[in-house]
CSV table of N, CA, C and O in Angstrom, one decimal:
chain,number,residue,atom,x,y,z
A,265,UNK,N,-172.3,-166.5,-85.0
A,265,UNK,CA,-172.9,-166.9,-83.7
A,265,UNK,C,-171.9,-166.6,-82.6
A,265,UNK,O,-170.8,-167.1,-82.7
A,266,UNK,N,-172.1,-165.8,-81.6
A,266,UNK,CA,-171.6,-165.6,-80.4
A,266,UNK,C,-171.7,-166.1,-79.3
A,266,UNK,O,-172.7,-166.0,-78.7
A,267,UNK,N,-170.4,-167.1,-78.8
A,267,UNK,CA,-170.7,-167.9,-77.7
A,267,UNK,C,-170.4,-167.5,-76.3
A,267,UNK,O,-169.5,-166.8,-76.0
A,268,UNK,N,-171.3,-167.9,-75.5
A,268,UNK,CA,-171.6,-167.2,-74.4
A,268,UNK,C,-170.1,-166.8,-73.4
A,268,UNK,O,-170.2,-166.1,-72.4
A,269,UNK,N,-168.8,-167.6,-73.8
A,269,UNK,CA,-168.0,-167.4,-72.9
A,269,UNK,C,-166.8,-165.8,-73.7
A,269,UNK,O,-166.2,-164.9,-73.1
A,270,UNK,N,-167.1,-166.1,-74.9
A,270,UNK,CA,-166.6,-165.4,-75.7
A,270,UNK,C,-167.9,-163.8,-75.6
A,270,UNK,O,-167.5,-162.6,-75.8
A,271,UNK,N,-169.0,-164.1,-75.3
A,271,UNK,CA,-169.5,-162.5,-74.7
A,271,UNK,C,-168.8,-162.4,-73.5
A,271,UNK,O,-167.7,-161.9,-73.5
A,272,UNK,N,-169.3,-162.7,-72.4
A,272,UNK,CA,-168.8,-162.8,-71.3
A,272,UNK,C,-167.0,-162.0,-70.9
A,272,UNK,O,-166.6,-161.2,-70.1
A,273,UNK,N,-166.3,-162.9,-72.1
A,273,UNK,CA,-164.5,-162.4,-72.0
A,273,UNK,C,-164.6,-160.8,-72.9
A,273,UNK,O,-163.6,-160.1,-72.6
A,274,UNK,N,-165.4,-160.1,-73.7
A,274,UNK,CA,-165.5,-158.8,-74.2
A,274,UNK,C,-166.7,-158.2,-73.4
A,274,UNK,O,-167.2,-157.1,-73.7
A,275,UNK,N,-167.0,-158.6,-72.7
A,275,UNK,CA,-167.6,-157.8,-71.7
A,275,UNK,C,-166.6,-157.3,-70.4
A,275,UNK,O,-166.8,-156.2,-69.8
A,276,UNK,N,-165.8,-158.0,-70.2
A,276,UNK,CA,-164.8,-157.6,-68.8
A,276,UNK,C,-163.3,-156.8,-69.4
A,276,UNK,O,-162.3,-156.6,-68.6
A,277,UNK,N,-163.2,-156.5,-70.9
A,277,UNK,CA,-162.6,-156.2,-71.4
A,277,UNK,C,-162.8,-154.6,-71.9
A,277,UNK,O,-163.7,-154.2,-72.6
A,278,UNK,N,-162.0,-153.9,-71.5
A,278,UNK,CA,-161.9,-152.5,-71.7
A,278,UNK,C,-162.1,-152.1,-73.2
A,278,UNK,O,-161.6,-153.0,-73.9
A,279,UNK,N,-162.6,-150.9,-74.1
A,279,UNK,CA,-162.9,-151.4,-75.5
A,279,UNK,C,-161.6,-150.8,-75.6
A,279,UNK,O,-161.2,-151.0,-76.8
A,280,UNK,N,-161.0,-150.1,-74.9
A,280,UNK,CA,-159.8,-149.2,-75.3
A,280,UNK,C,-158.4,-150.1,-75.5
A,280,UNK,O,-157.4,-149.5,-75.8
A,281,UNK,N,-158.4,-151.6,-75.2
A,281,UNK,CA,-157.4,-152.2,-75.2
A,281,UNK,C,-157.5,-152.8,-76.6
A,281,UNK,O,-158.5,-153.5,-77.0
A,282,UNK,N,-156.4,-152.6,-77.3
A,282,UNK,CA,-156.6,-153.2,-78.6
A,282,UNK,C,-155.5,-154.4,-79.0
A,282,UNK,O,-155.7,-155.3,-79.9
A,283,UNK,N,-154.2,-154.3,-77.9
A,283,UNK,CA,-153.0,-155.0,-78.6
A,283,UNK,C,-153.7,-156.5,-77.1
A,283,UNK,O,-154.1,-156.3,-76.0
A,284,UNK,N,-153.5,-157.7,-78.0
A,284,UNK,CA,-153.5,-158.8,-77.6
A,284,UNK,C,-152.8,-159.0,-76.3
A,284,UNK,O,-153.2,-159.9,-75.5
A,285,UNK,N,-151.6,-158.3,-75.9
A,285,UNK,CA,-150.7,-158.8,-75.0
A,285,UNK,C,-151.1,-157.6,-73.9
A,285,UNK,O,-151.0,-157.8,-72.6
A,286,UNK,N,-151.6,-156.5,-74.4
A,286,UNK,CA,-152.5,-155.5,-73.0
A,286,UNK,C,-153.3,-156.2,-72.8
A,286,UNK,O,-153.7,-156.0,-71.7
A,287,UNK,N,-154.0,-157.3,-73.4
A,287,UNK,CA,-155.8,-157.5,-72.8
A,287,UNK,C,-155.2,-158.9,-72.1
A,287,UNK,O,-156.0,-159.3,-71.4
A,288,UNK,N,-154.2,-159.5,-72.2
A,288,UNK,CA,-153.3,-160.8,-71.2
A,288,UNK,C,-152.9,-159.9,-70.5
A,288,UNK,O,-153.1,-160.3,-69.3
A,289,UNK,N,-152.4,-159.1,-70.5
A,289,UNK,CA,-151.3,-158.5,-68.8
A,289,UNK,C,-152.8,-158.4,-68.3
A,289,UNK,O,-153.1,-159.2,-67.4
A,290,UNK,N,-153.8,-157.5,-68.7
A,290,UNK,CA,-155.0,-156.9,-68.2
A,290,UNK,C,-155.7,-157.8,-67.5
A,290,UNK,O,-156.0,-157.5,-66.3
A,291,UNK,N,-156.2,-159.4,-68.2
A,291,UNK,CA,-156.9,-160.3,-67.7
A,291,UNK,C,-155.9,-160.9,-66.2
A,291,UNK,O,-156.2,-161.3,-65.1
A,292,UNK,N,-154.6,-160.7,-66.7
A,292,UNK,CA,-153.9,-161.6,-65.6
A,292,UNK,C,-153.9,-160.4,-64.4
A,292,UNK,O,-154.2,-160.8,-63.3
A,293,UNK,N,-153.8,-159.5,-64.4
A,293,UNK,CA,-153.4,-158.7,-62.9
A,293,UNK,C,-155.2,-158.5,-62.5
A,293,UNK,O,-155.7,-158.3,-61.4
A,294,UNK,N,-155.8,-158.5,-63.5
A,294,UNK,CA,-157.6,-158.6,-62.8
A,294,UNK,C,-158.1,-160.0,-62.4
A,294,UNK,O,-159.1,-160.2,-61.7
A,295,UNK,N,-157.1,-161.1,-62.9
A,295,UNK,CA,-157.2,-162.3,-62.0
A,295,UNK,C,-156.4,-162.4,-60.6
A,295,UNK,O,-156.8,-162.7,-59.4
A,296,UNK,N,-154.8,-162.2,-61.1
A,296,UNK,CA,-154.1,-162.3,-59.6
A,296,UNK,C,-154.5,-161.1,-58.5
A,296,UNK,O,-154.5,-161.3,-57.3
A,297,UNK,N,-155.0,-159.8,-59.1
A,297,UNK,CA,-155.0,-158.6,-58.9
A,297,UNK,C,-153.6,-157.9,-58.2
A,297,UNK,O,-153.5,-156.8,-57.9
A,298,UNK,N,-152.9,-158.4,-58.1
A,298,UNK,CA,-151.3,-158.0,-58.0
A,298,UNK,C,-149.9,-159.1,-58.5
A,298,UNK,O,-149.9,-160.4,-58.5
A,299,UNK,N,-148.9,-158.1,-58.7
A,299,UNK,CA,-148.1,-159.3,-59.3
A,299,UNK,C,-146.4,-158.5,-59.6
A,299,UNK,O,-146.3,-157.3,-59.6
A,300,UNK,N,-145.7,-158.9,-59.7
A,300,UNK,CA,-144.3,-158.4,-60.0
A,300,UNK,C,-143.8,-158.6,-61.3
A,300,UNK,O,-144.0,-159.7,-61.8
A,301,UNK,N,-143.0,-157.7,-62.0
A,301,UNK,CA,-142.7,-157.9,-62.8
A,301,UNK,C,-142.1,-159.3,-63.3
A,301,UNK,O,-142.2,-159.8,-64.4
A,302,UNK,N,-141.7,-160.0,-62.2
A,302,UNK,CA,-141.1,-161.1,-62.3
A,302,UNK,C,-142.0,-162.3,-62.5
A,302,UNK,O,-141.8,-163.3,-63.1
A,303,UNK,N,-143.4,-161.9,-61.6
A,303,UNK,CA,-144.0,-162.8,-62.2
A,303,UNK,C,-144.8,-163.3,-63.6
A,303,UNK,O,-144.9,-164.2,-64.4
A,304,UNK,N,-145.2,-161.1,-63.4
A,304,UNK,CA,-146.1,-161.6,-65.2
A,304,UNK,C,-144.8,-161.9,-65.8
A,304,UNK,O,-145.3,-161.7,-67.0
A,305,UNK,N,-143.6,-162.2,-66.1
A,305,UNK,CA,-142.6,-162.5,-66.7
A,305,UNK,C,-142.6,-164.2,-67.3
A,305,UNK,O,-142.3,-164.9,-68.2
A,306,UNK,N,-143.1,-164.2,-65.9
A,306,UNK,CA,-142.7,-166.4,-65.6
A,306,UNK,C,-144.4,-166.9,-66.2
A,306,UNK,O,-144.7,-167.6,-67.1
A,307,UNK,N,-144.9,-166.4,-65.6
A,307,UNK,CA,-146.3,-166.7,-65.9
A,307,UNK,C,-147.3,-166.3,-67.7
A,307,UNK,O,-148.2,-166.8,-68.3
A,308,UNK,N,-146.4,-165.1,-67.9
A,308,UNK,CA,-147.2,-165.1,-68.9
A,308,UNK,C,-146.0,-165.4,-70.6
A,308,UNK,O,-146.4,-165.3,-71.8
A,309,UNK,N,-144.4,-165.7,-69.7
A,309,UNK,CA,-143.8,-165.9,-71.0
A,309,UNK,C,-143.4,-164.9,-72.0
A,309,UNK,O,-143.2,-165.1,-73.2
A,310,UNK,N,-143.3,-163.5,-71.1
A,310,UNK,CA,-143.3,-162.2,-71.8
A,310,UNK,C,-141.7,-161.5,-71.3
A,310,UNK,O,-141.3,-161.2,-70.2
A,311,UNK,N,-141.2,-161.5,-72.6
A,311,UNK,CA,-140.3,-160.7,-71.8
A,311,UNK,C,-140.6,-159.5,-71.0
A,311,UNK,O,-141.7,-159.1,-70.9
A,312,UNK,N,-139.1,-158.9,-70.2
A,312,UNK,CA,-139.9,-157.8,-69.4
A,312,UNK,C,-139.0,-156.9,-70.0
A,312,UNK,O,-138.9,-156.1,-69.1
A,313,UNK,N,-138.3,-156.5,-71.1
A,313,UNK,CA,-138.9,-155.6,-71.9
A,313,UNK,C,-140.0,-155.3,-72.7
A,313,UNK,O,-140.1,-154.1,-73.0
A,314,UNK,N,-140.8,-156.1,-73.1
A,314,UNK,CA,-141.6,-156.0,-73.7
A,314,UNK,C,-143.0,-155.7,-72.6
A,314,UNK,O,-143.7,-154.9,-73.0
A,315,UNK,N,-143.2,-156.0,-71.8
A,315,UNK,CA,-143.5,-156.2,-70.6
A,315,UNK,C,-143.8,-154.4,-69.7
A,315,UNK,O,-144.6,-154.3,-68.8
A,316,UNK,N,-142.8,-153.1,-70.1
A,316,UNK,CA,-142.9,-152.4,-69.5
A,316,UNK,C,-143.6,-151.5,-69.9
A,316,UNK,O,-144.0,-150.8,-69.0
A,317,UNK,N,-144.0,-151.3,-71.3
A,317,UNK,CA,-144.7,-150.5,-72.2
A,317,UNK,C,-145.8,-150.6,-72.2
A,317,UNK,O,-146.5,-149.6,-72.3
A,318,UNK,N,-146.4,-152.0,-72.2
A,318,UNK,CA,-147.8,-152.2,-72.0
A,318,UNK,C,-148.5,-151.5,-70.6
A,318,UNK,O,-149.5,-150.8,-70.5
A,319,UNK,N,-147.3,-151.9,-69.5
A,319,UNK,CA,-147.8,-151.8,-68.1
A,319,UNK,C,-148.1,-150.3,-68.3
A,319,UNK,O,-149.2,-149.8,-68.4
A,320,UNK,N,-146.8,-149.4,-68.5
A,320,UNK,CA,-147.0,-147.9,-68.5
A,320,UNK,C,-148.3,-147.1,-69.4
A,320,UNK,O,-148.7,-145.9,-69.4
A,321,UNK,N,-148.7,-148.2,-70.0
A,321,UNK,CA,-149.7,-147.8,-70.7
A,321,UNK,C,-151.2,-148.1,-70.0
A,321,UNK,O,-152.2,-147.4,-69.9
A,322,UNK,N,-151.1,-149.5,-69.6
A,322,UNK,CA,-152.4,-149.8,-68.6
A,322,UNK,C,-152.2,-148.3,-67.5
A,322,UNK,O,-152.8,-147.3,-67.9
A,323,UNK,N,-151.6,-148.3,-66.6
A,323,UNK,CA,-151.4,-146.8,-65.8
A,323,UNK,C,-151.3,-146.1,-66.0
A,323,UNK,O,-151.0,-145.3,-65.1
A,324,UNK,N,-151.4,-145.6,-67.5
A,324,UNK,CA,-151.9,-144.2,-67.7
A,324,UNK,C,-153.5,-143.9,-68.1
A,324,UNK,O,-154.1,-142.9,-68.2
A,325,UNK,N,-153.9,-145.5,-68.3
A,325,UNK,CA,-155.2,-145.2,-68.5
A,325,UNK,C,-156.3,-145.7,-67.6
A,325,UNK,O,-157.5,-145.8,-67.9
A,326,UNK,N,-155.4,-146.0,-65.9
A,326,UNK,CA,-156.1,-146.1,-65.0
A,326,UNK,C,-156.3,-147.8,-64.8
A,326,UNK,O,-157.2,-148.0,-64.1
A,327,UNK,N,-156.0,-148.3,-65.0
A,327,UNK,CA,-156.0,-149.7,-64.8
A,327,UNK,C,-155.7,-150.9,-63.6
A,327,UNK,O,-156.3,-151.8,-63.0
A,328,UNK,N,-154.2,-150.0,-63.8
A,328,UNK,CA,-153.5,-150.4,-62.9
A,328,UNK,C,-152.0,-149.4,-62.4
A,328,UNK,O,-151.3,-148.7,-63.0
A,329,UNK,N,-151.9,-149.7,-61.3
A,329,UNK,CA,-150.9,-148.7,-60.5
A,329,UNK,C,-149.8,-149.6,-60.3
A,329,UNK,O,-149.9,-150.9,-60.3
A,330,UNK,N,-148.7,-148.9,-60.0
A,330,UNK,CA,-147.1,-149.7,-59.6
A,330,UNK,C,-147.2,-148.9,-58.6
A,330,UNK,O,-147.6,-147.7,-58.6
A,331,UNK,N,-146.5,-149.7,-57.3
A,331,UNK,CA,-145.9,-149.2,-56.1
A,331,UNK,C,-145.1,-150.2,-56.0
A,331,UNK,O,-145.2,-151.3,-56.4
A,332,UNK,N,-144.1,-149.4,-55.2
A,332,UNK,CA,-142.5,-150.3,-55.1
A,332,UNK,C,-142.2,-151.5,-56.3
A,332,UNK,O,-142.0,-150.8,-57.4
A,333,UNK,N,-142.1,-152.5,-56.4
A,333,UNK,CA,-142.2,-153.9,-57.2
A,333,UNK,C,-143.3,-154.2,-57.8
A,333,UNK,O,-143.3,-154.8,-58.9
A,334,UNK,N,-144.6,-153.7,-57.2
A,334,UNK,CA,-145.6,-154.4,-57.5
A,334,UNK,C,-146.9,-153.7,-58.3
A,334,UNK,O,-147.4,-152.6,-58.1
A,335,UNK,N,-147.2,-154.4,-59.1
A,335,UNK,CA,-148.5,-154.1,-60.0
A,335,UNK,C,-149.6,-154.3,-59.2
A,335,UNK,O,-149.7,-155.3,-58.5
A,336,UNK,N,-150.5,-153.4,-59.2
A,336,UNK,CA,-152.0,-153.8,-58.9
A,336,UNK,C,-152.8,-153.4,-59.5
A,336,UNK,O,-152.8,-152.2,-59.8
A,337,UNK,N,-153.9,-154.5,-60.1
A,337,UNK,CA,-155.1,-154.0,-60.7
A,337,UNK,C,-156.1,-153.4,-59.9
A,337,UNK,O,-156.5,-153.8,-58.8
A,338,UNK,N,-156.5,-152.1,-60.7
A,338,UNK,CA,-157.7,-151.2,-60.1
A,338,UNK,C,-159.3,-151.7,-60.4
A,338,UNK,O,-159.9,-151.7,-61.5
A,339,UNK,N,-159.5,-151.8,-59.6
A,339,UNK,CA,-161.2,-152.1,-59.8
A,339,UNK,C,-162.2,-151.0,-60.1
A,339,UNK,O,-163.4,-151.2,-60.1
């Protein structure tokens, strides 16, 4: 049985995201819709090496863009 919040959270979720910690950076910068490395750092408890590979990977698949410091999610 599928519960309505658990449709709802794979519905706003890209099917192309598969690793657990893309679909958290992903949900967090489509919540804050911008953010600094330092934040998703503090906020999400990720290091920011671990932290760079995902990002480079959301922005290559259109997600999200870096300018200067800052991440922003693409709508």
């Amino acid at each position: 049985m599928h519960s309505k919040h658990a449709t709802a959270t794979t519905e706003i979720l890209p099917p192309d995201l598969a690793s657990p910690r893309a679909k958290l950076i992903y949900l967090y910068l489509r919540t804050e819709r911008e953010a600094t490395i330092d934040d998703l750092h503090e906020a999400l408890d990720m290091a920011k090496i671990a932290l760079y590979p995902i990002l480079r990977k959301l922005i290559r698949r259109g997600y999200v863009e870096h300018e200067g410091g800052d991440y922003r999610f693409l709508a």
